[in-house]
Each structure stands twice: as structure tokens, then as C-alpha cells.
Short mmCIF file of C-alpha atoms in Angstrom, two decimals:
data_model
loop_
_atom_site.label_atom_id
_atom_site.label_comp_id
_atom_site.label_asym_id
_atom_site.label_seq_id
_atom_site.Cartn_x
_atom_site.Cartn_y
_atom_site.Cartn_z
CA UNK A 119 47.52 44.20 51.62
CA UNK A 120 51.23 45.01 51.69
CA UNK A 121 51.75 43.28 48.34
CA UNK A 122 48.83 45.13 46.80
CA UNK A 123 50.06 48.48 48.14
CA UNK A 124 53.54 47.77 46.79
CA UNK A 125 52.23 47.24 43.25
CA UNK A 126 49.81 50.18 43.36
CA UNK A 127 50.52 53.47 41.64
CA UNK A 128 47.34 55.02 43.03
CA UNK A 129 45.52 55.09 46.39
CA UNK A 130 44.39 51.70 47.72
CA UNK A 131 40.91 51.38 49.23
CA UNK A 132 39.54 48.39 51.14
CA UNK A 133 35.90 47.40 50.58
CA UNK A 134 33.84 44.46 51.81
CA UNK A 135 31.36 42.96 49.36
CA UNK A 136 28.31 40.72 49.72
CA UNK A 137 24.82 40.10 48.38
CA UNK A 138 21.48 39.85 50.13
CA UNK A 139 18.10 38.53 49.00
CA UNK A 140 15.06 40.68 49.71
CA UNK A 141 11.59 39.39 49.03
CA UNK A 142 7.90 39.48 49.76
CA UNK A 143 8.08 36.72 52.37
CA UNK A 144 7.80 38.63 55.68
CA UNK A 145 10.95 38.97 57.78
CA UNK A 146 10.29 37.94 61.36
CA UNK A 147 12.22 38.86 64.47
CA UNK A 148 11.74 38.32 68.18
CA UNK A 149 9.36 40.65 69.95
CA UNK A 150 9.00 41.61 73.60
CA UNK A 151 5.48 41.03 74.94
CA UNK A 152 3.84 40.54 78.26
CA UNK A 153 4.37 37.17 79.88
CA UNK A 154 2.09 34.60 78.28
CA UNK A 155 1.15 36.83 75.34
CA UNK A 156 2.20 35.61 71.91
CA UNK A 157 2.95 38.30 69.35
CA UNK A 158 0.77 38.35 66.26
CA UNK A 159 2.59 38.23 62.95
CA UNK A 160 0.71 38.51 59.70
CA UNK A 161 1.80 35.98 57.12
CA UNK A 162 1.23 35.86 53.43
CA UNK A 163 3.48 33.45 51.59
CA UNK A 164 4.90 35.20 48.54
CA UNK A 165 8.00 34.02 46.74
CA UNK A 166 9.07 36.98 44.62
CA UNK A 167 12.45 38.44 45.47
CA UNK A 168 15.44 40.35 44.18
CA UNK A 169 19.06 40.79 45.27
CA UNK A 170 21.14 43.66 46.51
CA UNK A 171 24.81 43.48 45.59
CA UNK A 172 26.79 45.78 47.85
CA UNK A 173 30.28 46.93 48.75
CA UNK A 174 31.13 49.04 51.80
CA UNK A 175 34.35 50.77 52.77
CA UNK A 176 34.47 50.14 56.55
CA UNK A 177 36.89 53.01 57.14
CA UNK A 178 34.68 55.73 55.64
CA UNK A 179 31.22 54.18 55.30
CA UNK A 180 31.19 54.86 51.56
CA UNK A 181 29.13 52.26 49.74
CA UNK A 182 28.04 51.07 46.35
CA UNK A 183 24.83 49.09 45.85
CA UNK A 184 23.14 47.49 42.83
CA UNK A 185 19.77 45.79 42.52
CA UNK A 186 19.59 42.64 40.41
CA UNK A 187 16.92 40.06 39.69
CA UNK A 188 19.23 37.10 40.19
CA UNK A 189 22.34 35.98 42.01
CA UNK A 190 24.77 34.77 39.37
CA UNK A 191 28.05 35.50 37.61
CA UNK A 192 26.39 37.88 35.11
CA UNK A 193 25.05 39.97 37.98
CA UNK A 194 28.40 39.91 39.73
CA UNK A 195 30.18 40.93 36.52
CA UNK A 196 27.80 43.87 36.12
CA UNK A 197 28.43 44.82 39.75
CA UNK A 198 32.23 44.65 39.30
CA UNK A 199 32.17 46.72 36.11
CA UNK A 200 30.01 49.47 37.59
CA UNK A 201 31.93 49.42 40.88
CA UNK A 202 35.21 49.80 38.97
CA UNK A 203 33.79 52.80 37.08
CA UNK A 204 32.48 54.41 40.27
CA UNK A 205 35.83 54.12 42.08
CA UNK A 206 38.11 54.46 39.05
CA UNK A 207 40.63 56.76 40.76
CA UNK A 208 41.82 54.08 43.20
CA UNK A 209 42.95 50.47 43.37
CA UNK A 210 40.07 48.75 45.15
CA UNK A 211 40.49 45.64 47.27
CA UNK A 212 37.24 43.69 47.65
CA UNK A 213 36.97 41.28 50.57
CA UNK A 214 34.24 38.74 49.78
CA UNK A 215 32.94 35.25 50.41
CA UNK A 216 33.51 32.15 48.30
CA UNK A 217 30.28 32.20 46.29
CA UNK A 218 30.59 30.11 43.13
CA UNK A 219 29.72 33.09 40.95
CA UNK A 220 32.57 35.09 42.57
CA UNK A 221 35.02 32.60 41.07
CA UNK A 222 33.34 31.90 37.72
CA UNK A 223 35.77 31.38 34.85
CA UNK A 224 33.72 33.75 32.71
CA UNK A 225 34.44 36.72 35.02
CA UNK A 226 36.69 39.52 33.88
CA UNK A 227 38.09 41.34 36.89
CA UNK A 228 38.63 45.06 36.11
CA UNK A 229 42.19 46.37 36.36
CA UNK A 230 41.47 48.51 39.40
CA UNK A 231 39.99 45.67 41.51
CA UNK A 232 41.73 42.97 43.55
CA UNK A 233 39.72 40.19 45.19
CA UNK A 234 40.53 38.72 48.62
CA UNK A 235 38.39 35.76 49.64
CA UNK A 236 37.34 35.10 53.22
CA UNK A 237 37.70 31.60 54.67
CA UNK A 238 34.78 29.29 53.80
CA UNK A 239 31.69 29.43 56.00
CA UNK A 240 32.68 32.60 57.87
CA UNK A 241 30.00 35.24 57.25
CA UNK A 242 30.73 36.75 60.66
CA UNK A 243 34.00 38.08 59.22
CA UNK A 244 32.23 40.15 56.58
CA UNK A 245 30.95 43.43 58.04
CA UNK A 246 28.47 43.96 55.20
CA UNK A 247 26.39 41.27 56.90
CA UNK A 248 25.73 43.78 59.70
CA UNK A 249 24.40 46.31 57.20
CA UNK A 250 22.06 43.67 55.74
CA UNK A 251 20.91 42.72 59.24
CA UNK A 252 20.19 46.33 60.16
CA UNK A 253 18.31 46.89 56.90
CA UNK A 254 16.22 43.76 57.41
CA UNK A 255 15.49 44.73 61.01
CA UNK A 256 13.79 47.84 59.63
CA UNK A 257 11.83 45.77 57.09
CA UNK A 258 10.75 43.13 59.60
CA UNK A 259 7.06 42.54 60.33
CA UNK A 260 5.86 44.47 57.27
CA UNK A 261 3.92 42.97 54.39
CA UNK A 262 4.47 44.49 50.97
CA UNK A 263 1.85 44.20 48.24
CA UNK A 264 4.40 43.80 45.47
CA UNK A 265 8.10 43.90 44.71
CA UNK A 266 7.92 47.54 43.59
CA UNK A 267 6.65 48.61 47.02
CA UNK A 268 9.41 46.63 48.73
CA UNK A 269 12.10 48.09 46.45
CA UNK A 270 10.84 51.59 47.17
CA UNK A 271 10.93 50.98 50.93
CA UNK A 272 14.44 49.53 50.71
CA UNK A 273 15.67 52.52 48.68
CA UNK A 274 14.13 54.93 51.18
CA UNK A 275 15.79 53.12 54.08
CA UNK A 276 19.18 52.99 52.34
CA UNK A 277 19.04 56.75 51.75
CA UNK A 278 18.75 57.34 55.50
CA UNK A 279 22.13 55.75 56.24
CA UNK A 280 24.91 58.27 56.69
CA UNK A 281 28.53 57.40 55.98
CA UNK A 282 29.19 57.61 59.72
CA UNK A 283 26.37 55.17 60.53
CA UNK A 284 27.61 52.67 57.95
CA UNK A 285 31.20 53.03 59.19
CA UNK A 286 29.95 52.39 62.72
CA UNK A 287 28.14 49.23 61.62
CA UNK A 288 30.95 47.87 59.46
CA UNK A 289 34.15 49.23 61.03
CA UNK A 290 35.62 45.97 62.32
CA UNK A 291 38.89 46.78 64.04
CA UNK A 292 40.92 44.14 62.20
CA UNK A 293 39.79 45.56 58.85
CA UNK A 294 40.49 49.14 59.86
CA UNK A 295 43.97 48.09 60.98
CA UNK A 296 44.55 46.27 57.69
CA UNK A 297 43.31 49.24 55.68
CA UNK A 298 45.61 51.68 57.44
CA UNK A 299 48.66 49.41 57.79
#
């Protein structure tokens, strides 16, 4: 971060980025029931899904989300380009995992974005995972007739998050310290 701040002629912002698949297959979670009573979960195998690409600023809770049909370098490029436009006034550091499409040779990283990759196999270090978990907790146990209904429910849920709530979910102390150092 110090090197990036040294080269920056504009404010530097730290974001964490990740993707999540959302689909018609029901999300299940544990349930509390009386002793000996098994919870009933409706099932209807359905294999349609889409992806949410997201970036969150842990310090402020500001976020940027994009829906895409697939998880690939084209989708990531679209995300980067639109993210760069949305936060054009700052130099944006994106902390992200080592997905193959994050390192595709065909990617063109915008001038106001710097990528920092997390160690392999360490999703617990990326606070966006907590946002995805919270979102999926609210979607759990519901069956959606089609992808449009699921997308609508996801959009409604995402609109309920305040910046403070997102900052509370994603404000890992080590990231906040790095952002303000």
C-alpha cells in the first residue's frame, strides 16, 4: 500500500473484490427444531444461475455490484471497466483471489486500478465473502420459480444494506489498518 500511495497523485481507496454464484437450486442452512424433529426443506433441482461480481470498500461500506451470466475474463473485464468509471476520481486498490480469469492475458487493467492478490486458498481473508454469506442466509430455504424472480429478490435484499451495515460485515481490522496506514 505504501508503494501505491507513493505513486498516487489522487486519493487511494482500498476495495475487496469477489464473485458469487446465485441460482435456482435452494440454499440450505441449519435450522433449530425440537429434539427428534427433522426440518422440512422443499427441494426442486434447477440448474439455472447467474453471478454477482462485487467490490466493497471495508472502511466505508461503499460497494459496486454487477450481474453477469458467466464467470470469465470477459465478465471480469466488464466489471473492471465499469468499476473504474464509477470510482474515476481515485486510485483504487482491489484485493482479490487468484481466479484464473483475474489473471487472464487478455485483461486490460484500467489506469486507476491496482490489483493485489490474496494467498491461494484463503477465502477467509476476503471480507466480501461475509457479504455473500449474509445475502445467501436471507435467500436460504426459498424456492424461486425462475431466474427473474431470484434476481428481483436479490436486488431487493441488496438495496436494504446500508453503508454502515456493509462496513460492519466487511471491516476486517487488518484491512482497515492497511487502508489508513
